[in-house]
PDB file of N, CA and C in Angstrom:
ATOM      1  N   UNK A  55     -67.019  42.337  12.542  1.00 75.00           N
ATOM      2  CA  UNK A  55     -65.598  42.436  12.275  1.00 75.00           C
ATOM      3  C   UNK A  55     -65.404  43.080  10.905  1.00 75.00           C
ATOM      4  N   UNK A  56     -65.005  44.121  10.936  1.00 92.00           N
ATOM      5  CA  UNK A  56     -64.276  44.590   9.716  1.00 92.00           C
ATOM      6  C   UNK A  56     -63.301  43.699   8.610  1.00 92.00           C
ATOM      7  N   UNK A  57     -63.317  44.729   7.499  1.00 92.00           N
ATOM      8  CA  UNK A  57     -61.917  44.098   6.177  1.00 92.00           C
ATOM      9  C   UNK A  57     -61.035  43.603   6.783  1.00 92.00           C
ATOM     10  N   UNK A  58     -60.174  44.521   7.399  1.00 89.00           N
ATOM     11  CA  UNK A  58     -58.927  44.493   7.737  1.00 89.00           C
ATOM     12  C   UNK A  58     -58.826  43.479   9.044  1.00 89.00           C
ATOM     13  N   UNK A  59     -59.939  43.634   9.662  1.00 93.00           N
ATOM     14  CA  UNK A  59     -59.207  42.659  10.847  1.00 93.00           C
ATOM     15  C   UNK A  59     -59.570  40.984  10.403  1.00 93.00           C
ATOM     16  N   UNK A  60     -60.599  40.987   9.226  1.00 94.00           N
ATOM     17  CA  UNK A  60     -61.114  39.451   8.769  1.00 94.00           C
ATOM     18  C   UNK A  60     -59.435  39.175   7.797  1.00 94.00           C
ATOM     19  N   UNK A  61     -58.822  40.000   7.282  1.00 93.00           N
ATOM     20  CA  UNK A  61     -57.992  39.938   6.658  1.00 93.00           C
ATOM     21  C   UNK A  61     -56.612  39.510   7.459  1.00 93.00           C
ATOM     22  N   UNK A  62     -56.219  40.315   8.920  1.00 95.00           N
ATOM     23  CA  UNK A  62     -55.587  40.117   9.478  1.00 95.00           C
ATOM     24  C   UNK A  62     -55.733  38.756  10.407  1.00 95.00           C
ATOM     25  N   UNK A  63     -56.917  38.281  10.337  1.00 96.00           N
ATOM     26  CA  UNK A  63     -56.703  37.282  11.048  1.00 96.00           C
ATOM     27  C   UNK A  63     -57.107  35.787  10.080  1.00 96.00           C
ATOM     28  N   UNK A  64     -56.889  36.090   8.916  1.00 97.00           N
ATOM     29  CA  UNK A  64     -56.767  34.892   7.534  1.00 97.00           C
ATOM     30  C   UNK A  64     -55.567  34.863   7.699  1.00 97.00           C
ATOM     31  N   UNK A  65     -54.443  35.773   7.225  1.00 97.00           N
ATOM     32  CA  UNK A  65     -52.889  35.548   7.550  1.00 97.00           C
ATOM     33  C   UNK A  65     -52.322  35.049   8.775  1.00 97.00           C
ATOM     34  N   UNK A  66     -52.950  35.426   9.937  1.00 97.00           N
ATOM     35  CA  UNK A  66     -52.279  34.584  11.188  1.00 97.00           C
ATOM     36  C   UNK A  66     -52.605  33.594  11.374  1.00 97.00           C
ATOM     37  N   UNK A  67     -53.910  32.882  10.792  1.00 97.00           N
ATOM     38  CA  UNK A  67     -54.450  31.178  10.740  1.00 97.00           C
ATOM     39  C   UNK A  67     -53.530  30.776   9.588  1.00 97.00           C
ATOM     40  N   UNK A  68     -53.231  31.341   8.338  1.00 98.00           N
ATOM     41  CA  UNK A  68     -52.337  31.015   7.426  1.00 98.00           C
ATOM     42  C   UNK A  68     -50.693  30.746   8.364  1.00 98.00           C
ATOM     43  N   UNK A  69     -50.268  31.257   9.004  1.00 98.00           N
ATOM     44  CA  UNK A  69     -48.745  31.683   9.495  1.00 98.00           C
ATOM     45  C   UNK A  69     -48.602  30.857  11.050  1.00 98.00           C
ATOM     46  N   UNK A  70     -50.002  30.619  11.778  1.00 97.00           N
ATOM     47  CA  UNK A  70     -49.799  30.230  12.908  1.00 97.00           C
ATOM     48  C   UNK A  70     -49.210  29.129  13.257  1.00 97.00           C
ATOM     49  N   UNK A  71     -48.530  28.196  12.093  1.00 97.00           N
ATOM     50  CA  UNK A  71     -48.091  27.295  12.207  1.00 97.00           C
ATOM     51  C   UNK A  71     -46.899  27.548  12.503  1.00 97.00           C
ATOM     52  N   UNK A  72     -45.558  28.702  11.899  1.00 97.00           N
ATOM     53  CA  UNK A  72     -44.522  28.775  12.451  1.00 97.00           C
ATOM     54  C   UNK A  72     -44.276  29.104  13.945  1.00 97.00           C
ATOM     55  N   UNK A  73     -45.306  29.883  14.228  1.00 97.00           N
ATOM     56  CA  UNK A  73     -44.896  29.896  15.844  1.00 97.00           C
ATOM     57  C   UNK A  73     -45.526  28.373  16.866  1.00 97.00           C
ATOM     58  N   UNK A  74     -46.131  27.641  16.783  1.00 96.00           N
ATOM     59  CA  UNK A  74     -46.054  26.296  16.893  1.00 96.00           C
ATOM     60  C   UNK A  74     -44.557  25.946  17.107  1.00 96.00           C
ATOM     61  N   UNK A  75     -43.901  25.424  15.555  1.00 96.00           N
ATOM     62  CA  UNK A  75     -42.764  24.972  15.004  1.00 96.00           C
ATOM     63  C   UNK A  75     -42.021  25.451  16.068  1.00 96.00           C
ATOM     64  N   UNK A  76     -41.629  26.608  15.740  1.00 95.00           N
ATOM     65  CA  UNK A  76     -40.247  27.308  17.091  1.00 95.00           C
ATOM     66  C   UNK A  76     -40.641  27.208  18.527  1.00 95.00           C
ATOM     67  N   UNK A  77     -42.124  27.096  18.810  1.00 93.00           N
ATOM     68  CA  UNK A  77     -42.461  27.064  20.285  1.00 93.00           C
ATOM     69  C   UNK A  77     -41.992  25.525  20.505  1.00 93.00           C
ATOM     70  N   UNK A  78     -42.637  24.582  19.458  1.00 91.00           N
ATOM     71  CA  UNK A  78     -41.826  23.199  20.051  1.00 91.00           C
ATOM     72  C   UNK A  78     -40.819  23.111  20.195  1.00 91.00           C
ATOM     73  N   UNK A  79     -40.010  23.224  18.791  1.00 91.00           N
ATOM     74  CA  UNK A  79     -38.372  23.167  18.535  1.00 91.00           C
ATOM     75  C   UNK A  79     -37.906  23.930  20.061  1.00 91.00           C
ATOM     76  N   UNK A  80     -38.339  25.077  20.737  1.00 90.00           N
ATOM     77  CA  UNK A  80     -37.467  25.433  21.884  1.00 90.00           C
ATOM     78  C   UNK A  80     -38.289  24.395  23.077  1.00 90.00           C
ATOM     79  N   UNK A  81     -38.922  24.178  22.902  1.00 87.00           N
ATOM     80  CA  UNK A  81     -39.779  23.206  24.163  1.00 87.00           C
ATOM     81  C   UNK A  81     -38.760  21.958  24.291  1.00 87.00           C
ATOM     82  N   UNK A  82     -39.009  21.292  22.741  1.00 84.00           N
ATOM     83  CA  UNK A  82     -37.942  20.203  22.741  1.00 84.00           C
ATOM     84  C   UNK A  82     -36.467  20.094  23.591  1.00 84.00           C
ATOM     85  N   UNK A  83     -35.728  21.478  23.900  1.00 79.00           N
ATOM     86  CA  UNK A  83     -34.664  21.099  24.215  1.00 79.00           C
ATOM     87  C   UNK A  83     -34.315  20.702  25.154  1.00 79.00           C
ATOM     88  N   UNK A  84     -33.695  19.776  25.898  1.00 69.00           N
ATOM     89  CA  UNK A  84     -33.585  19.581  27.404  1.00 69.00           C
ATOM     90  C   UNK A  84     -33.283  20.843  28.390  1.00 69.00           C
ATOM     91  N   UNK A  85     -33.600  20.633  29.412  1.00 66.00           N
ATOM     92  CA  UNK A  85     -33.330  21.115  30.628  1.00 66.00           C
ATOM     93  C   UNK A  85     -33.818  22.547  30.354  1.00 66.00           C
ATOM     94  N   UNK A  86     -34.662  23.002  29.796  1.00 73.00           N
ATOM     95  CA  UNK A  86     -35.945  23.800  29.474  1.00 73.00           C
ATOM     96  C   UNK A  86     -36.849  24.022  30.744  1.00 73.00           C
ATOM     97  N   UNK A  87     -37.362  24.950  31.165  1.00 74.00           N
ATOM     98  CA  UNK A  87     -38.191  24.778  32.131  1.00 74.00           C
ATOM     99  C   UNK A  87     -39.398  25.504  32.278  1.00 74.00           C
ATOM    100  N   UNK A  88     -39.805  25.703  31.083  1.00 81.00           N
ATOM    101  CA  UNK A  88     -40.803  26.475  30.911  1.00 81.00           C
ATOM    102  C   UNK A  88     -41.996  25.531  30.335  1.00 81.00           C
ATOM    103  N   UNK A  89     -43.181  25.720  30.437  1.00 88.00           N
ATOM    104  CA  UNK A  89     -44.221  24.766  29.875  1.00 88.00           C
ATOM    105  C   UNK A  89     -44.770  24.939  27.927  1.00 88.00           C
ATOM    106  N   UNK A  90     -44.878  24.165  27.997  1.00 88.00           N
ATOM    107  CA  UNK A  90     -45.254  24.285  26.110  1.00 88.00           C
ATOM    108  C   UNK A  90     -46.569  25.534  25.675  1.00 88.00           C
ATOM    109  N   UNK A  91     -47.292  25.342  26.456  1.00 93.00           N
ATOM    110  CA  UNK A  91     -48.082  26.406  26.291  1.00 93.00           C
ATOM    111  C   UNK A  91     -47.634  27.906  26.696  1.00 93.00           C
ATOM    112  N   UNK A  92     -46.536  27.899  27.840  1.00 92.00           N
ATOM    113  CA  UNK A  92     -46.249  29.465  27.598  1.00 92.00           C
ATOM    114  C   UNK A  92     -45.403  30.072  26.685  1.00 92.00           C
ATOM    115  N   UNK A  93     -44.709  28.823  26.014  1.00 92.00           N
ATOM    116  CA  UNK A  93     -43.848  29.189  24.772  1.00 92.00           C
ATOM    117  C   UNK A  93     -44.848  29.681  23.809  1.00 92.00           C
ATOM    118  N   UNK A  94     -45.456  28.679  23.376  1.00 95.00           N
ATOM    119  CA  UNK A  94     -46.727  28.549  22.091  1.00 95.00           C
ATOM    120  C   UNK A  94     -47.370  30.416  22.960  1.00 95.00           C
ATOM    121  N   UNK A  95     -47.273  30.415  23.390  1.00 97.00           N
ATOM    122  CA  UNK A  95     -48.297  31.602  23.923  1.00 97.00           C
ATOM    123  C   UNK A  95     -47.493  32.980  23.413  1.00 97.00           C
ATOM    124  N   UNK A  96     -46.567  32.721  23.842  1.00 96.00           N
ATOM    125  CA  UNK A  96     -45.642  33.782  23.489  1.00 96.00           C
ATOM    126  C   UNK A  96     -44.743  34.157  22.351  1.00 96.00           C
ATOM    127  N   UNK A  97     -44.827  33.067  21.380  1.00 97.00           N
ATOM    128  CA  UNK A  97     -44.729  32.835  19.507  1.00 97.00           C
ATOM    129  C   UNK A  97     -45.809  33.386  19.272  1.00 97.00           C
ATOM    130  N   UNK A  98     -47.022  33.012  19.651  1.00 97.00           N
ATOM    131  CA  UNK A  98     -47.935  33.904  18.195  1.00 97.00           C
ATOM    132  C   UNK A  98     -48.691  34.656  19.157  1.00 97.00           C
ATOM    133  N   UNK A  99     -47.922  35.436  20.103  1.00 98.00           N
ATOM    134  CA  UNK A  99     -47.693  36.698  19.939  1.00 98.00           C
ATOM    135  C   UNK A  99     -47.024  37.859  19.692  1.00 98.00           C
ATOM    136  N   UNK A 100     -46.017  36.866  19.668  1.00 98.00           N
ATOM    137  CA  UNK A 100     -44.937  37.761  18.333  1.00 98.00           C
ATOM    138  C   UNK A 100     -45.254  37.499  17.018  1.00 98.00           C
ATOM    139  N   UNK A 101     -46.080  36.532  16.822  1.00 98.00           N
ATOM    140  CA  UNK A 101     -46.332  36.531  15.348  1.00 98.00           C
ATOM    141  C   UNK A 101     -47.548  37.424  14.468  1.00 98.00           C
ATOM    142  N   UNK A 102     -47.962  37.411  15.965  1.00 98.00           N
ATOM    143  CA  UNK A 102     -49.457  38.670  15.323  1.00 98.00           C
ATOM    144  C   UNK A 102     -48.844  40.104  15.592  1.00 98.00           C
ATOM    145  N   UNK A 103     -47.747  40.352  16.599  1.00 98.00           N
ATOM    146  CA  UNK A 103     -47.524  41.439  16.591  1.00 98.00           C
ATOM    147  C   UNK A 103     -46.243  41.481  14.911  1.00 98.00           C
ATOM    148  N   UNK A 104     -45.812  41.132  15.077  1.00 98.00           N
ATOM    149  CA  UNK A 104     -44.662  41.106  13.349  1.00 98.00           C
ATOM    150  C   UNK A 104     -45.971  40.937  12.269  1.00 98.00           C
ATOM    151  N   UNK A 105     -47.159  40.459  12.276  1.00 97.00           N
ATOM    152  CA  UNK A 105     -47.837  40.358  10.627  1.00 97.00           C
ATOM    153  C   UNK A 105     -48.612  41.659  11.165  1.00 97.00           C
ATOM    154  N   UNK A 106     -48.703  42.900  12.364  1.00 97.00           N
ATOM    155  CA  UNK A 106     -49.423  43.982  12.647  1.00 97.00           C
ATOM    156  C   UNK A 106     -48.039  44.973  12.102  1.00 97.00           C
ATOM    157  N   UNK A 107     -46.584  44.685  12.357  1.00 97.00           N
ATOM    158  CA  UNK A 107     -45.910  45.199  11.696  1.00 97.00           C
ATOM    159  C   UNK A 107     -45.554  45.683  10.452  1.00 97.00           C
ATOM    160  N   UNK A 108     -45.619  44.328   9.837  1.00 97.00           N
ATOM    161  CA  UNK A 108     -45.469  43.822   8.511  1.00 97.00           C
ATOM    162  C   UNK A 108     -46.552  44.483   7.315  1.00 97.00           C
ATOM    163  N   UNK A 109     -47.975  44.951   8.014  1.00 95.00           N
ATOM    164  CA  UNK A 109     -49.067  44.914   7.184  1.00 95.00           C
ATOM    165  C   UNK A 109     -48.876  46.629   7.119  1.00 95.00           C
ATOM    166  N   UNK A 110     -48.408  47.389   8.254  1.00 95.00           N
ATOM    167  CA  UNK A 110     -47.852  48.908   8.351  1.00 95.00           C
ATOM    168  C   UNK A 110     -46.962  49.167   7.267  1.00 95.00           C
ATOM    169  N   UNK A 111     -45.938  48.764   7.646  1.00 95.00           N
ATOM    170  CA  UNK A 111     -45.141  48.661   6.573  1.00 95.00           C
ATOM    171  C   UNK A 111     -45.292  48.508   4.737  1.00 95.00           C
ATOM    172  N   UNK A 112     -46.226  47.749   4.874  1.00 95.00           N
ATOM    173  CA  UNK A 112     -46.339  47.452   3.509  1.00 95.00           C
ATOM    174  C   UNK A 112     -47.547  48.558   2.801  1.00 95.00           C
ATOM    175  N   UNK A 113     -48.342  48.808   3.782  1.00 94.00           N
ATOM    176  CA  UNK A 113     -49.205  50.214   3.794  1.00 94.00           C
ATOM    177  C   UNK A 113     -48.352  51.684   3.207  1.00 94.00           C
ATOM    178  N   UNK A 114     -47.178  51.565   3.989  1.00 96.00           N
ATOM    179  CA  UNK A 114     -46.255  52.580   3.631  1.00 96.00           C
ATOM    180  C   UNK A 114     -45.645  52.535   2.212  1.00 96.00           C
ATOM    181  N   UNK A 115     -44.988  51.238   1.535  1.00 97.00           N
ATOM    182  CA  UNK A 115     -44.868  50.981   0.592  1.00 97.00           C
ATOM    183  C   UNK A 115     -45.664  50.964  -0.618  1.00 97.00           C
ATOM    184  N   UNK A 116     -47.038  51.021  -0.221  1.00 96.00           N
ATOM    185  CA  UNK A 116     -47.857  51.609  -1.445  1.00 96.00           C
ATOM    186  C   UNK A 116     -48.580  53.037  -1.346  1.00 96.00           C
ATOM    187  N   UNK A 117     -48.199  54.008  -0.689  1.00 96.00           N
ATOM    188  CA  UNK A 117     -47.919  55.397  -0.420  1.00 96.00           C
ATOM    189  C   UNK A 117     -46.927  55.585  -0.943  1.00 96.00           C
ATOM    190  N   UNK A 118     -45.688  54.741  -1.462  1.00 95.00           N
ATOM    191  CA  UNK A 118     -44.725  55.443  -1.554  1.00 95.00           C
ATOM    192  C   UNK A 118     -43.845  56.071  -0.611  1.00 95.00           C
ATOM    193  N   UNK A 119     -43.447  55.366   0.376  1.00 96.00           N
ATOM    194  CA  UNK A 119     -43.128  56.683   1.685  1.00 96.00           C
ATOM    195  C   UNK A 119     -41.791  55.258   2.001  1.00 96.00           C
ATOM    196  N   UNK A 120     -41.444  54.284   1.726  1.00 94.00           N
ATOM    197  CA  UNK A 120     -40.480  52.807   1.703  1.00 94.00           C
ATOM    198  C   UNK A 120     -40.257  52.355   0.730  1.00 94.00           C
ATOM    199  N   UNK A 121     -39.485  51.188   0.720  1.00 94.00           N
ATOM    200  CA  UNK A 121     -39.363  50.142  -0.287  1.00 94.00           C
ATOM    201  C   UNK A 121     -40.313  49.218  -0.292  1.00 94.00           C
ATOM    202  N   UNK A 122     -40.484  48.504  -0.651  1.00 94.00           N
ATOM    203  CA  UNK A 122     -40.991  47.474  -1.268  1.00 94.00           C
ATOM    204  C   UNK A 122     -40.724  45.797   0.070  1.00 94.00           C
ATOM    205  N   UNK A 123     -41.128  45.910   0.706  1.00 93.00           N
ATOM    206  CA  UNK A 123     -40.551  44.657   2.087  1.00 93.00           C
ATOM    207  C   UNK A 123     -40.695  43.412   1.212  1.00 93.00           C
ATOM    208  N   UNK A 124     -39.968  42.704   2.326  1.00 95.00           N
ATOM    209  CA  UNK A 124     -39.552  41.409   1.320  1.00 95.00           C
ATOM    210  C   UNK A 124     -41.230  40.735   1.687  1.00 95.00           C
ATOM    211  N   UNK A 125     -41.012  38.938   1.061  1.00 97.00           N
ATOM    212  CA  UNK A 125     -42.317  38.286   1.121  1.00 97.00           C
ATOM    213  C   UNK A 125     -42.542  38.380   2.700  1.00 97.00           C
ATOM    214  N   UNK A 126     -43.758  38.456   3.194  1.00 97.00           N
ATOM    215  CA  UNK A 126     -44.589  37.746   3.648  1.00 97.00           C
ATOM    216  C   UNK A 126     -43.874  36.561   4.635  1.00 97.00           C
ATOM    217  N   UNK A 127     -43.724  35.187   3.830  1.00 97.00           N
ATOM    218  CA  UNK A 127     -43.524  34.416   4.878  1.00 97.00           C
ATOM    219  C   UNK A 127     -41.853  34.657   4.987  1.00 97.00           C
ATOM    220  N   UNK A 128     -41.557  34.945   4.119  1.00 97.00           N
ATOM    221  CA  UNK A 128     -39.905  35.175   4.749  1.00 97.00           C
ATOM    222  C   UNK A 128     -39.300  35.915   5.379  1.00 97.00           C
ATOM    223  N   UNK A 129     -40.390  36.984   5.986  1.00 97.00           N
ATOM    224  CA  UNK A 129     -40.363  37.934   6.881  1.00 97.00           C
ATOM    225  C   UNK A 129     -40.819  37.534   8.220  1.00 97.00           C
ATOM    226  N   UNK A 130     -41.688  36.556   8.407  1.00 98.00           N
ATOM    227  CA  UNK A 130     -42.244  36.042   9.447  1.00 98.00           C
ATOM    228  C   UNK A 130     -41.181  34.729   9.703  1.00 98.00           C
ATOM    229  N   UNK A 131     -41.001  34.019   8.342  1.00 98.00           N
ATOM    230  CA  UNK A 131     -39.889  32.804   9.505  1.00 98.00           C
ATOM    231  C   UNK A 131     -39.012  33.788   9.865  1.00 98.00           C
ATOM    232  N   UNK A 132     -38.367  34.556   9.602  1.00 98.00           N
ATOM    233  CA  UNK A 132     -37.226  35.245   9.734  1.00 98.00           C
ATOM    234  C   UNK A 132     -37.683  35.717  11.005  1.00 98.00           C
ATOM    235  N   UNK A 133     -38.171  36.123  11.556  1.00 98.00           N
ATOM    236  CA  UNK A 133     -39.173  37.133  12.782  1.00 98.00           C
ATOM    237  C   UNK A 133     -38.880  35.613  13.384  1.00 98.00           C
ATOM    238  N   UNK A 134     -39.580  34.582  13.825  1.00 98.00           N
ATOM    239  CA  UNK A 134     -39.929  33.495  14.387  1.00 98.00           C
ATOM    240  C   UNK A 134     -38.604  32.704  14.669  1.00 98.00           C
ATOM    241  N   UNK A 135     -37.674  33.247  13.974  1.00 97.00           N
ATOM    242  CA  UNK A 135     -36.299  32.057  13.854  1.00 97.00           C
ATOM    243  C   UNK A 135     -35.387  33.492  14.606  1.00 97.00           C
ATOM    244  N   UNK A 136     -35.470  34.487  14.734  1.00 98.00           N
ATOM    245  CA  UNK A 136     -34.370  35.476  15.635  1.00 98.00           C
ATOM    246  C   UNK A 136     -34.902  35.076  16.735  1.00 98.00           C
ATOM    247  N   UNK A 137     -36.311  35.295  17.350  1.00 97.00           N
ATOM    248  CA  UNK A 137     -37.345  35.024  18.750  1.00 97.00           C
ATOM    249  C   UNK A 137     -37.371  34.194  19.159  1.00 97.00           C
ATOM    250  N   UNK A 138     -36.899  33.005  18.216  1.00 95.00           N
ATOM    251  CA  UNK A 138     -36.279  31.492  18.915  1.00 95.00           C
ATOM    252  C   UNK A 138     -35.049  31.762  19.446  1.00 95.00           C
ATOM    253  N   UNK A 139     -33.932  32.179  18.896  1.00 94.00           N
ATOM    254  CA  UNK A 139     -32.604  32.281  19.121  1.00 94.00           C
ATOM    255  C   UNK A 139     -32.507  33.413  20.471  1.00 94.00           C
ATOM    256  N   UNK A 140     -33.585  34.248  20.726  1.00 94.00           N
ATOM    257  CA  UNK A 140     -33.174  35.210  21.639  1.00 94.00           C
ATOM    258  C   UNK A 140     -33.949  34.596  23.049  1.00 94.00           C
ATOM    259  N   UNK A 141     -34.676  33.860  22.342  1.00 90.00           N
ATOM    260  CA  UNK A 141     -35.264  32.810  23.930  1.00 90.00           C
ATOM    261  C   UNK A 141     -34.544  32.156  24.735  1.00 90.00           C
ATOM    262  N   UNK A 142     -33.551  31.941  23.616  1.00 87.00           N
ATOM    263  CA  UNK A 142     -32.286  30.401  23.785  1.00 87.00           C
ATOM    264  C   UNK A 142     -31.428  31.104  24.839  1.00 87.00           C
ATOM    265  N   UNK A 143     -31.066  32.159  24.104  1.00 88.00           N
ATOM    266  CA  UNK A 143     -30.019  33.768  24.576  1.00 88.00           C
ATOM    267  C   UNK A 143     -30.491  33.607  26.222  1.00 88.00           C
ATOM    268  N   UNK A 144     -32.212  34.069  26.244  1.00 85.00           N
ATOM    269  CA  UNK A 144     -32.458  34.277  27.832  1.00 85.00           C
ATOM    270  C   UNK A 144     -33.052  33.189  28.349  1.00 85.00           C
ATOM    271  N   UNK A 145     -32.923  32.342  28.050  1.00 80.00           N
ATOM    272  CA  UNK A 145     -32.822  31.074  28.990  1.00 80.00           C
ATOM    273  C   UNK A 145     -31.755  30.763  30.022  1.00 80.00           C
ATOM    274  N   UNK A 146     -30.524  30.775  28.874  1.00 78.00           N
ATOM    275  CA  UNK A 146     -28.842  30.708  28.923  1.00 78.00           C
ATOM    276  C   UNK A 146     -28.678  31.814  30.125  1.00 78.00           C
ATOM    277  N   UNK A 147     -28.833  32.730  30.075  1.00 80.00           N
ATOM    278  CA  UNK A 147     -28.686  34.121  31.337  1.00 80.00           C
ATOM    279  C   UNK A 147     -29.353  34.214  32.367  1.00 80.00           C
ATOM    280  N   UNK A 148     -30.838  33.052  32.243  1.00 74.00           N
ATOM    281  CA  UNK A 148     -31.242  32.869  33.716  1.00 74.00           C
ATOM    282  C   UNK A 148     -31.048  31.285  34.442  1.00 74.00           C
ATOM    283  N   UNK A 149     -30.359  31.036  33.374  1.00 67.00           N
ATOM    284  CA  UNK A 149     -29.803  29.870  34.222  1.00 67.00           C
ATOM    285  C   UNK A 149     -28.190  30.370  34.689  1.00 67.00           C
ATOM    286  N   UNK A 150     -27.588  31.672  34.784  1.00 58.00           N
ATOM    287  CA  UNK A 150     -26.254  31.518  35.142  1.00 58.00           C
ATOM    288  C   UNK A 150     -25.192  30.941  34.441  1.00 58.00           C
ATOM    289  N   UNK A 151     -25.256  31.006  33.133  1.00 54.00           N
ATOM    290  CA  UNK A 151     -24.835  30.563  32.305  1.00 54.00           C
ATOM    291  C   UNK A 151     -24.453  29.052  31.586  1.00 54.00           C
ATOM    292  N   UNK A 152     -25.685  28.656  31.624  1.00 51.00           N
ATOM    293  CA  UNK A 152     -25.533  27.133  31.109  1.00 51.00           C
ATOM    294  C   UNK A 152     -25.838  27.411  30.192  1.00 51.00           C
ATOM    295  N   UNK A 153     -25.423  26.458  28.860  1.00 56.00           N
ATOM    296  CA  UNK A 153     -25.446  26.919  27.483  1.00 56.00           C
ATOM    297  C   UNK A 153     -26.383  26.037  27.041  1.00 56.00           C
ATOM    298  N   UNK A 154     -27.071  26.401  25.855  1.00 56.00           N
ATOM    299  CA  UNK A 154     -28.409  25.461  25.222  1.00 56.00           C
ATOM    300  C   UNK A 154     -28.477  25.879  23.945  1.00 56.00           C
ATOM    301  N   UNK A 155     -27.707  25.491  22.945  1.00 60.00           N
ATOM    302  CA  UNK A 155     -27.597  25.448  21.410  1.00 60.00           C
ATOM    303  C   UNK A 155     -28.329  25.269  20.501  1.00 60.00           C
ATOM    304  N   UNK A 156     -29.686  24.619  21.014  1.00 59.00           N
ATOM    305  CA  UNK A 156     -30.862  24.400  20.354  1.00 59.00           C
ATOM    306  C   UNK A 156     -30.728  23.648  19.070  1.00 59.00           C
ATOM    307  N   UNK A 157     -29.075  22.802  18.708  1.00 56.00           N
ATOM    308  CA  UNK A 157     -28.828  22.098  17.557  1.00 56.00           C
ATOM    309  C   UNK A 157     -29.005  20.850  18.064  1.00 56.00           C
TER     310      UNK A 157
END
């Protein structure tokens, strides 16, 4: 295994805990019907695909070619907390519109 991928995969053992968090938090809600593991399955893989984003990006920013991206983890809860809310979104639309607020 190479730098970059021993590197890339220190940050997602570092981070893998938020997609956990939101995979439960949406598991938790009633009348849910999906299993905990295909949530959890499908968080950190948005979470490795956003820190494969994130690490581009920031590549660009020391080229000079962007700004400067915000931190790290506040880019990833932020990533992890829209992907919760848009789960909620298509849950809500395949149930025919029953609503699930996730509060």
């Amino acid at each position: 295994m190479n730098k970059r991928n021993r590197r890339i995969d220190e940050i997602y053992s570092r981070y893998e805990y938020l997609a956990e968090k939101y995979a439960d938090k949406l598991f938790n809600i009633n009348g849910i019907s999906y299993e905990r593991e295909d949530l959890l399955q499908d968080f950190r893989e948005k979470l490795f695909k956003s820190i494969l984003s994130y690490i581009r990006n920031f590549d660009k920013y020391l080229k000079g070619l962007r700004s400067r991206p915000t931190p790290m983890k506040i880019y990833l809860q932020t990533v992890m907390s829209n992907y919760y809310t848009d789960s909620i979104k298509k849950i809500n639309s395949q149930k025919y519109g029953a609503i699930v607020t996730g509060k």
